[in-house]
C-alpha positions as YAML, in Angstrom:
chain: A
units: angstrom
residues:
- id: 1
  name: MET
  ca: [0.00, 0.00, 0.00]
- id: 2
  name: ARG
  ca: [2.80, 2.41, 0.91]
- id: 3
  name: LYS
  ca: [4.60, 1.77, -2.38]
- id: 4
  name: LEU
  ca: [1.42, 2.36, -4.36]
- id: 5
  name: MET
  ca: [0.80, 5.61, -2.50]
- id: 6
  name: SER
  ca: [4.35, 6.83, -3.18]
- id: 7
  name: LEU
  ca: [3.75, 6.30, -6.90]
- id: 8
  name: PHE
  ca: [0.19, 7.59, -7.22]
- id: 9
  name: TYR
  ca: [-0.12, 10.34, -4.59]
- id: 10
  name: LEU
  ca: [0.98, 13.13, -6.92]
- id: 11
  name: PRO
  ca: [-1.11, 12.05, -9.95]
- id: 12
  name: LEU
  ca: [-4.20, 11.73, -7.73]
- id: 13
  name: PHE
  ca: [-3.54, 15.08, -6.07]
- id: 14
  name: TRP
  ca: [-3.21, 16.72, -9.48]
- id: 15
  name: ALA
  ca: [-6.40, 15.08, -10.71]
- id: 16
  name: PHE
  ca: [-8.49, 16.33, -7.77]
- id: 17
  name: PHE
  ca: [-6.95, 19.69, -6.85]
- id: 18
  name: ILE
  ca: [-5.02, 21.13, -9.81]
- id: 19
  name: LEU
  ca: [-6.69, 20.09, -13.06]
- id: 20
  name: PRO
  ca: [-10.34, 20.95, -12.17]
- id: 21
  name: PRO
  ca: [-9.69, 24.69, -11.51]
- id: 22
  name: LEU
  ca: [-7.38, 24.86, -14.52]
- id: 23
  name: PHE
  ca: [-10.04, 23.71, -16.97]
- id: 24
  name: GLN
  ca: [-13.13, 25.37, -15.53]
- id: 25
  name: ASP
  ca: [-14.63, 28.39, -17.24]
- id: 26
  name: PRO
  ca: [-13.96, 31.39, -14.94]
- id: 27
  name: THR
  ca: [-17.19, 33.05, -16.13]
- id: 28
  name: LEU
  ca: [-19.37, 30.19, -14.85]
- id: 29
  name: PRO
  ca: [-20.36, 29.40, -11.24]
- id: 30
  name: LYS
  ca: [-17.95, 27.01, -9.51]
- id: 31
  name: ILE
  ca: [-19.26, 23.64, -8.32]
- id: 32
  name: ILE
  ca: [-16.65, 23.74, -5.54]
- id: 33
  name: PRO
  ca: [-15.16, 27.21, -4.85]
- id: 34
  name: MET
  ca: [-11.37, 27.30, -4.91]
- id: 35
  name: GLY
  ca: [-11.25, 28.32, -1.24]
- id: 36
  name: VAL
  ca: [-13.15, 25.18, -0.22]
- id: 37
  name: LEU
  ca: [-11.03, 23.05, -2.56]
- id: 38
  name: CYS
  ca: [-7.91, 24.48, -0.94]
- id: 39
  name: LEU
  ca: [-9.13, 23.57, 2.56]
- id: 40
  name: ILE
  ca: [-9.91, 20.02, 1.41]
- id: 41
  name: ALA
  ca: [-6.41, 19.77, -0.10]
- id: 42
  name: ILE
  ca: [-4.87, 20.84, 3.23]
- id: 43
  name: GLY
  ca: [-6.90, 18.23, 5.09]
- id: 44
  name: VAL
  ca: [-5.91, 15.49, 2.62]
- id: 45
  name: SER
  ca: [-2.26, 16.55, 2.97]
- id: 46
  name: PHE
  ca: [-2.26, 16.20, 6.75]
- id: 47
  name: LEU
  ca: [-3.93, 12.77, 6.52]
- id: 48
  name: ALA
  ca: [-1.34, 11.62, 3.96]
- id: 49
  name: GLU
  ca: [1.49, 12.82, 6.23]
- id: 50
  name: PHE
  ca: [0.05, 10.85, 9.13]
- id: 51
  name: PHE
  ca: [-0.34, 7.57, 7.25]
- id: 52
  name: PHE
  ca: [2.53, 7.76, 4.72]
- id: 53
  name: PRO
  ca: [5.28, 9.99, 6.15]
- id: 54
  name: PHE
  ca: [8.61, 10.41, 4.38]
- id: 55
  name: HIS
  ca: [10.32, 11.05, 7.71]
- id: 56
  name: ARG
  ca: [8.27, 10.00, 10.77]
- id: 57
  name: ASP
  ca: [10.06, 12.41, 13.14]
- id: 58
  name: TRP
  ca: [8.84, 15.35, 11.06]
- id: 59
  name: ASN
  ca: [5.29, 14.49, 12.15]
- id: 60
  name: ARG
  ca: [6.23, 15.20, 15.77]
- id: 61
  name: SER
  ca: [5.60, 18.79, 16.82]
- id: 62
  name: GLN
  ca: [8.62, 20.78, 17.99]
- id: 63
  name: ASN
  ca: [6.45, 23.41, 19.63]
- id: 64
  name: ASP
  ca: [6.17, 24.93, 16.18]
- id: 65
  name: PHE
  ca: [2.70, 23.98, 14.96]
- id: 66
  name: PHE
  ca: [0.85, 26.94, 16.48]
- id: 67
  name: ARG
  ca: [3.60, 29.34, 15.32]
- id: 68
  name: ASP
  ca: [3.46, 27.96, 11.78]
- id: 69
  name: PHE
  ca: [-0.33, 28.16, 11.82]
- id: 70
  name: LEU
  ca: [-0.18, 31.83, 12.88]
- id: 71
  name: LEU
  ca: [2.36, 32.68, 10.18]
- id: 72
  name: THR
  ca: [0.27, 30.82, 7.59]
- id: 73
  name: LEU
  ca: [-2.80, 32.78, 8.69]
- id: 74
  name: THR
  ca: [-0.85, 36.06, 8.67]
- id: 75
  name: ASN
  ca: [0.49, 35.43, 5.18]
- id: 76
  name: HIS
  ca: [-2.97, 34.46, 3.98]
- id: 77
  name: PHE
  ca: [-4.39, 37.82, 5.06]
- id: 78
  name: VAL
  ca: [-1.32, 39.67, 3.73]
- id: 79
  name: THR
  ca: [-1.80, 37.93, 0.37]
- id: 80
  name: VAL
  ca: [-5.50, 38.82, 0.28]
- id: 81
  name: ALA
  ca: [-4.60, 42.44, 1.04]
- id: 82
  name: MET
  ca: [-1.96, 42.43, -1.70]
- id: 83
  name: VAL
  ca: [-4.45, 41.05, -4.24]
- id: 84
  name: ALA
  ca: [-6.95, 43.74, -3.19]
- id: 85
  name: VAL
  ca: [-4.31, 46.45, -3.72]
- id: 86
  name: PHE
  ca: [-3.38, 45.08, -7.15]
- id: 87
  name: TYR
  ca: [-7.06, 44.88, -8.10]
- id: 88
  name: PHE
  ca: [-7.64, 48.47, -6.98]
- id: 89
  name: LEU
  ca: [-4.60, 49.75, -8.89]
- id: 90
  name: PHE
  ca: [-5.22, 47.94, -12.17]
- id: 91
  name: LYS
  ca: [-9.03, 47.79, -12.17]
- id: 92
  name: LYS
  ca: [-10.27, 50.88, -10.35]
- id: 93
  name: LEU
  ca: [-7.40, 53.33, -10.90]
- id: 94
  name: ARG
  ca: [-6.67, 51.82, -14.31]
- id: 95
  name: VAL
  ca: [-2.88, 51.92, -14.04]
- id: 96
  name: PRO
  ca: [-1.59, 52.02, -17.64]
- id: 97
  name: THR
  ca: [-0.51, 48.65, -19.05]
- id: 98
  name: LEU
  ca: [1.21, 47.61, -22.26]
- id: 99
  name: ASP
  ca: [-1.90, 45.73, -23.42]
- id: 100
  name: LEU
  ca: [0.22, 42.90, -24.82]
- id: 101
  name: TRP
  ca: [-1.72, 40.08, -23.20]
- id: 102
  name: PRO
  ca: [-3.01, 37.36, -25.60]
- id: 103
  name: HIS
  ca: [-6.67, 37.64, -24.54]
- id: 104
  name: LYS
  ca: [-7.99, 35.75, -27.58]
- id: 105
  name: ILE
  ca: [-6.22, 32.44, -26.93]
- id: 106
  name: PRO
  ca: [-8.00, 29.79, -24.77]
- id: 107
  name: VAL
  ca: [-8.19, 30.56, -21.05]
- id: 108
  name: TRP
  ca: [-6.31, 27.41, -20.06]
- id: 109
  name: THR
  ca: [-3.44, 28.48, -22.35]
- id: 110
  name: GLN
  ca: [-3.36, 31.89, -20.67]
- id: 111
  name: LEU
  ca: [-3.18, 30.18, -17.29]
- id: 112
  name: ILE
  ca: [-0.24, 28.08, -18.43]
- id: 113
  name: ILE
  ca: [1.54, 31.26, -19.53]
- id: 114
  name: VAL
  ca: [0.91, 32.77, -16.08]
- id: 115
  name: PHE
  ca: [2.12, 29.56, -14.46]
- id: 116
  name: VAL
  ca: [5.37, 29.28, -16.46]
- id: 117
  name: VAL
  ca: [6.36, 32.96, -16.71]
- id: 118
  name: GLY
  ca: [5.31, 33.74, -13.14]
- id: 119
  name: ASP
  ca: [7.27, 30.76, -11.86]
- id: 120
  name: ALA
  ca: [10.40, 31.86, -13.74]
- id: 121
  name: LEU
  ca: [10.15, 35.34, -12.22]
- id: 122
  name: MET
  ca: [9.54, 34.07, -8.68]
- id: 123
  name: THR
  ca: [12.36, 31.53, -8.99]
- id: 124
  name: PHE
  ca: [14.74, 34.38, -9.86]
- id: 125
  name: ALA
  ca: [13.45, 36.30, -6.83]
- id: 126
  name: HIS
  ca: [14.08, 33.19, -4.74]
- id: 127
  name: TYR
  ca: [17.63, 32.96, -6.09]
- id: 128
  name: LEU
  ca: [18.23, 36.64, -5.27]
- id: 129
  name: SER
  ca: [16.93, 36.01, -1.76]
- id: 130
  name: HIS
  ca: [19.86, 33.65, -1.18]
- id: 131
  name: LYS
  ca: [22.47, 35.91, -2.76]
- id: 132
  name: SER
  ca: [21.41, 39.25, -1.24]
- id: 133
  name: ASP
  ca: [22.23, 39.68, 2.46]
- id: 134
  name: PHE
  ca: [19.28, 42.07, 2.84]
- id: 135
  name: LEU
  ca: [16.73, 39.69, 1.28]
- id: 136
  name: TRP
  ca: [18.22, 36.71, 3.10]
- id: 137
  name: ARG
  ca: [17.39, 38.35, 6.43]
- id: 138
  name: PHE
  ca: [13.71, 37.93, 5.52]
- id: 139
  name: HIS
  ca: [13.92, 34.68, 3.58]
- id: 140
  name: SER
  ca: [15.90, 32.99, 6.38]
- id: 141
  name: VAL
  ca: [12.67, 32.89, 8.41]
- id: 142
  name: HIS
  ca: [11.43, 30.23, 6.01]
- id: 143
  name: HIS
  ca: [14.72, 28.34, 6.27]
- id: 144
  name: SER
  ca: [14.73, 28.31, 10.06]
- id: 145
  name: VAL
  ca: [12.38, 25.30, 10.14]
- id: 146
  name: LYS
  ca: [13.69, 22.05, 11.60]
- id: 147
  name: ARG
  ca: [11.13, 19.80, 9.93]
- id: 148
  name: LEU
  ca: [9.22, 19.86, 6.66]
- id: 149
  name: TYR
  ca: [5.46, 19.37, 6.63]
- id: 150
  name: ALA
  ca: [2.33, 20.87, 5.08]
- id: 151
  name: PHE
  ca: [2.33, 24.19, 6.98]
- id: 152
  name: ASN
  ca: [5.95, 25.02, 6.10]
- id: 153
  name: GLY
  ca: [5.02, 26.37, 2.70]
- id: 154
  name: LEU
  ca: [3.56, 29.59, 4.10]
- id: 155
  name: MET
  ca: [5.89, 29.71, 7.13]
- id: 156
  name: ARG
  ca: [7.52, 32.86, 5.74]
- id: 157
  name: HIS
  ca: [8.12, 36.45, 6.69]
- id: 158
  name: PRO
  ca: [5.23, 38.55, 5.31]
- id: 159
  name: PHE
  ca: [7.66, 41.03, 3.72]
- id: 160
  name: HIS
  ca: [9.32, 38.27, 1.73]
- id: 161
  name: MET
  ca: [5.94, 36.78, 0.81]
- id: 162
  name: VAL
  ca: [4.89, 40.12, -0.72]
- id: 163
  name: PHE
  ca: [8.28, 40.61, -2.39]
- id: 164
  name: GLN
  ca: [8.31, 37.23, -4.13]
- id: 165
  name: ALA
  ca: [4.64, 37.29, -5.12]
- id: 166
  name: SER
  ca: [4.88, 40.85, -6.46]
- id: 167
  name: TRP
  ca: [7.97, 39.97, -8.45]
- id: 168
  name: GLY
  ca: [6.00, 37.19, -10.14]
- id: 169
  name: LEU
  ca: [2.69, 39.01, -10.66]
- id: 170
  name: LEU
  ca: [3.39, 42.69, -11.36]
- id: 171
  name: PRO
  ca: [5.22, 42.19, -14.68]
- id: 172
  name: LEU
  ca: [2.30, 40.06, -15.90]
- id: 173
  name: LEU
  ca: [-0.23, 42.67, -14.79]
- id: 174
  name: PHE
  ca: [1.70, 45.39, -16.63]
- id: 175
  name: LEU
  ca: [1.51, 43.21, -19.74]
- id: 176
  name: GLY
  ca: [-2.27, 43.28, -19.39]
- id: 177
  name: MET
  ca: [-3.01, 39.98, -17.62]
- id: 178
  name: PRO
  ca: [-6.70, 39.83, -16.54]
- id: 179
  name: ASN
  ca: [-7.13, 40.63, -12.84]
- id: 180
  name: TRP
  ca: [-9.11, 37.47, -12.11]
- id: 181
  name: MET
  ca: [-6.03, 35.40, -12.91]
- id: 182
  name: ILE
  ca: [-4.45, 36.67, -9.70]
- id: 183
  name: LEU
  ca: [-6.94, 34.47, -7.81]
- id: 184
  name: PHE
  ca: [-5.88, 31.41, -9.79]
- id: 185
  name: SER
  ca: [-2.24, 32.26, -9.18]
- id: 186
  name: GLY
  ca: [-2.88, 32.45, -5.44]
- id: 187
  name: TYR
  ca: [-4.71, 29.13, -5.44]
- id: 188
  name: PHE
  ca: [-2.03, 27.27, -7.40]
- id: 189
  name: SER
  ca: [0.73, 28.82, -5.27]
- id: 190
  name: THR
  ca: [-0.96, 27.60, -2.08]
- id: 191
  name: ILE
  ca: [-1.42, 24.12, -3.51]
- id: 192
  name: HIS
  ca: [2.20, 24.06, -4.60]
- id: 193
  name: PHE
  ca: [3.45, 25.19, -1.18]
- id: 194
  name: LEU
  ca: [1.70, 22.10, 0.18]
- id: 195
  name: LEU
  ca: [3.30, 19.78, -2.36]
- id: 196
  name: SER
  ca: [6.80, 21.24, -2.07]
- id: 197
  name: HIS
  ca: [7.04, 20.87, 1.72]
- id: 198
  name: LEU
  ca: [4.82, 17.85, 2.31]
- id: 199
  name: ASN
  ca: [6.12, 15.10, 4.60]
- id: 200
  name: VAL
  ca: [4.79, 12.32, 2.38]
- id: 201
  name: ASP
  ca: [6.79, 9.47, 0.89]
- id: 202
  name: MET
  ca: [6.18, 10.14, -2.79]
- id: 203
  name: LYS
  ca: [8.20, 9.58, -5.93]
- id: 204
  name: LEU
  ca: [8.74, 11.97, -8.82]
- id: 205
  name: GLY
  ca: [10.97, 9.82, -11.01]
- id: 206
  name: ILE
  ca: [11.75, 11.51, -14.32]
- id: 207
  name: PHE
  ca: [9.41, 14.38, -13.36]
- id: 208
  name: SER
  ca: [11.88, 15.55, -10.70]
- id: 209
  name: ARG
  ca: [13.52, 17.58, -13.50]
- id: 210
  name: VAL
  ca: [10.18, 19.23, -14.26]
- id: 211
  name: PHE
  ca: [8.38, 19.85, -10.96]
- id: 212
  name: ALA
  ca: [9.95, 21.20, -7.76]
- id: 213
  name: PHE
  ca: [7.82, 19.17, -5.38]
- id: 214
  name: ALA
  ca: [8.84, 17.84, -1.96]
- id: 215
  name: PRO
  ca: [11.33, 15.12, -3.04]
- id: 216
  name: VAL
  ca: [13.31, 17.83, -4.87]
- id: 217
  name: HIS
  ca: [12.66, 20.83, -2.62]
- id: 218
  name: ARG
  ca: [13.80, 19.03, 0.55]
- id: 219
  name: LEU
  ca: [17.35, 19.34, -0.73]
- id: 220
  name: HIS
  ca: [16.96, 23.11, -0.87]
- id: 221
  name: HIS
  ca: [16.46, 23.25, 2.91]
- id: 222
  name: ARG
  ca: [19.85, 21.87, 3.87]
- id: 223
  name: PRO
  ca: [21.63, 24.17, 6.35]
- id: 224
  name: VAL
  ca: [24.37, 25.79, 4.20]
- id: 225
  name: ARG
  ca: [23.05, 28.88, 2.41]
- id: 226
  name: THR
  ca: [25.80, 29.25, -0.20]
- id: 227
  name: LYS
  ca: [25.48, 25.61, -1.28]
- id: 228
  name: ALA
  ca: [21.75, 25.80, -1.88]
- id: 229
  name: VAL
  ca: [20.29, 23.92, -4.85]
- id: 230
  name: ASN
  ca: [16.84, 23.54, -6.41]
- id: 231
  name: TYR
  ca: [15.64, 27.15, -6.29]
- id: 232
  name: GLY
  ca: [12.64, 26.40, -8.51]
- id: 233
  name: VAL
  ca: [9.39, 27.60, -6.94]
- id: 234
  name: THR
  ca: [7.11, 25.26, -8.89]
- id: 235
  name: LEU
  ca: [9.23, 24.04, -11.80]
- id: 236
  name: SER
  ca: [12.66, 22.38, -11.69]
- id: 237
  name: ILE
  ca: [13.43, 23.15, -15.32]
- id: 238
  name: TRP
  ca: [15.06, 26.48, -14.39]
- id: 239
  name: ASP
  ca: [17.51, 24.68, -12.10]
- id: 240
  name: VAL
  ca: [18.24, 22.13, -14.81]
- id: 241
  name: ILE
  ca: [18.93, 24.94, -17.31]
- id: 242
  name: PHE
  ca: [21.18, 26.97, -14.99]
- id: 243
  name: GLY
  ca: [22.99, 24.07, -13.34]
- id: 244
  name: THR
  ca: [21.55, 24.37, -9.82]
- id: 245
  name: PHE
  ca: [19.53, 21.16, -9.95]
- id: 246
  name: GLU
  ca: [20.22, 18.23, -7.65]
- id: 247
  name: ASN
  ca: [18.35, 14.95, -7.87]
- id: 248
  name: GLU
  ca: [16.11, 13.71, -5.05]
- id: 249
  name: LYS
  ca: [18.33, 10.61, -4.67]
- id: 250
  name: ALA
  ca: [20.95, 12.84, -3.07]
- id: 251
  name: ILE
  ca: [18.75, 13.50, -0.02]
- id: 252
  name: GLY
  ca: [21.13, 11.78, 2.41]
- id: 253
  name: SER
  ca: [20.76, 13.67, 5.71]
- id: 254
  name: HIS
  ca: [17.48, 14.93, 7.14]
- id: 255
  name: GLU
  ca: [19.28, 17.90, 8.73]
- id: 256
  name: LEU
  ca: [17.53, 21.20, 8.11]
- id: 257
  name: GLY
  ca: [17.83, 24.81, 9.19]
- id: 258
  name: ILE
  ca: [19.98, 27.87, 8.65]
- id: 259
  name: GLY
  ca: [23.21, 26.57, 10.12]
- id: 260
  name: ASP
  ca: [25.20, 29.80, 10.40]
- id: 261
  name: TYR
  ca: [23.45, 32.07, 12.92]
- id: 262
  name: ALA
  ca: [23.39, 31.79, 16.69]
- id: 263
  name: ASN
  ca: [20.26, 32.15, 18.81]
- id: 264
  name: TYR
  ca: [17.84, 32.38, 15.90]
- id: 265
  name: PRO
  ca: [14.35, 32.99, 17.35]
- id: 266
  name: LYS
  ca: [11.70, 30.30, 17.23]
- id: 267
  name: GLY
  ca: [8.55, 32.17, 18.26]
- id: 268
  name: TYR
  ca: [6.03, 33.97, 16.09]
- id: 269
  name: PHE
  ca: [6.89, 37.53, 17.12]
- id: 270
  name: GLY
  ca: [10.61, 36.78, 17.21]
- id: 271
  name: LEU
  ca: [10.52, 35.66, 13.59]
- id: 272
  name: LEU
  ca: [8.65, 38.81, 12.57]
- id: 273
  name: VAL
  ca: [11.30, 41.14, 14.03]
- id: 274
  name: VAL
  ca: [14.52, 39.15, 13.50]
- id: 275
  name: PRO
  ca: [15.22, 40.58, 9.99]
- id: 276
  name: PHE
  ca: [15.47, 44.04, 11.57]
- id: 277
  name: LYS
  ca: [17.91, 42.98, 14.29]
- id: 278
  name: GLY
  ca: [21.62, 42.25, 14.18]
- id: 279
  name: TRP
  ca: [22.66, 38.61, 13.93]
- id: 280
  name: LYS
  ca: [25.68, 36.90, 15.37]
- id: 281
  name: LYS
  ca: [27.24, 34.46, 12.94]
- id: 282
  name: THR
  ca: [28.64, 31.21, 14.28]
- id: 283
  name: LYS
  ca: [30.42, 30.23, 11.05]
- id: 284
  name: PRO
  ca: [30.60, 31.38, 7.45]
- id: 285
  name: SER
  ca: [27.49, 30.61, 5.40]
...
């Protein structure tokens, strides 16, 4: 049963939670609203982690569940506020755009363009977050986790959440992307954050060079910042192209974290303020 689940978890997850929103007509009423579908996906993810964990110890709380829940909730509201601001700017204030968006092609094709181009932009922002000391102060909050599970995806500093999402969405909006596609982008990003940090024993096989799901993304969370690999937010193809890809078979150690800063805070409020405080390095990153 476990072997079957490792092979079929991802295809089944795609079939139930990714493909239906992708192929529905956005002008028609939804049978299941995306918000409800997202909550069901989260529930399924936690059940899968319980019954088919990749690393059983990662299912044991380290006094971090409530903190991660609060950060997830915070980032959810921050994201909703950001979408509202973008909608107000581009819909109500009618910020000038280049009007280069291919509105006449099928909707699902437009969504794929958003998915691929947006992912390339956010992956570059992710890469910059490791190379820039200023951005790393905020992104390190996400890397401070000591276990990977469903809630880790949105366990981020709100500033970095806005930075990375804006980097991926604003260029598309200036090209003339329809505003309603922001909602789809938010839904698919949330679903991906689940899949990329999920503590489920699943196999990608040849698709590890295409999708940056958990078996690939776990390698990104190893403790040494300057030796990071697999920066892809949703797709691994960027890492393959630029030589930063590492295969899931290289997982080796389950050690996670930052690895080069002393006394990094663990609480909710501590993580919110740590980017603005001085850090004491214990060893070169």
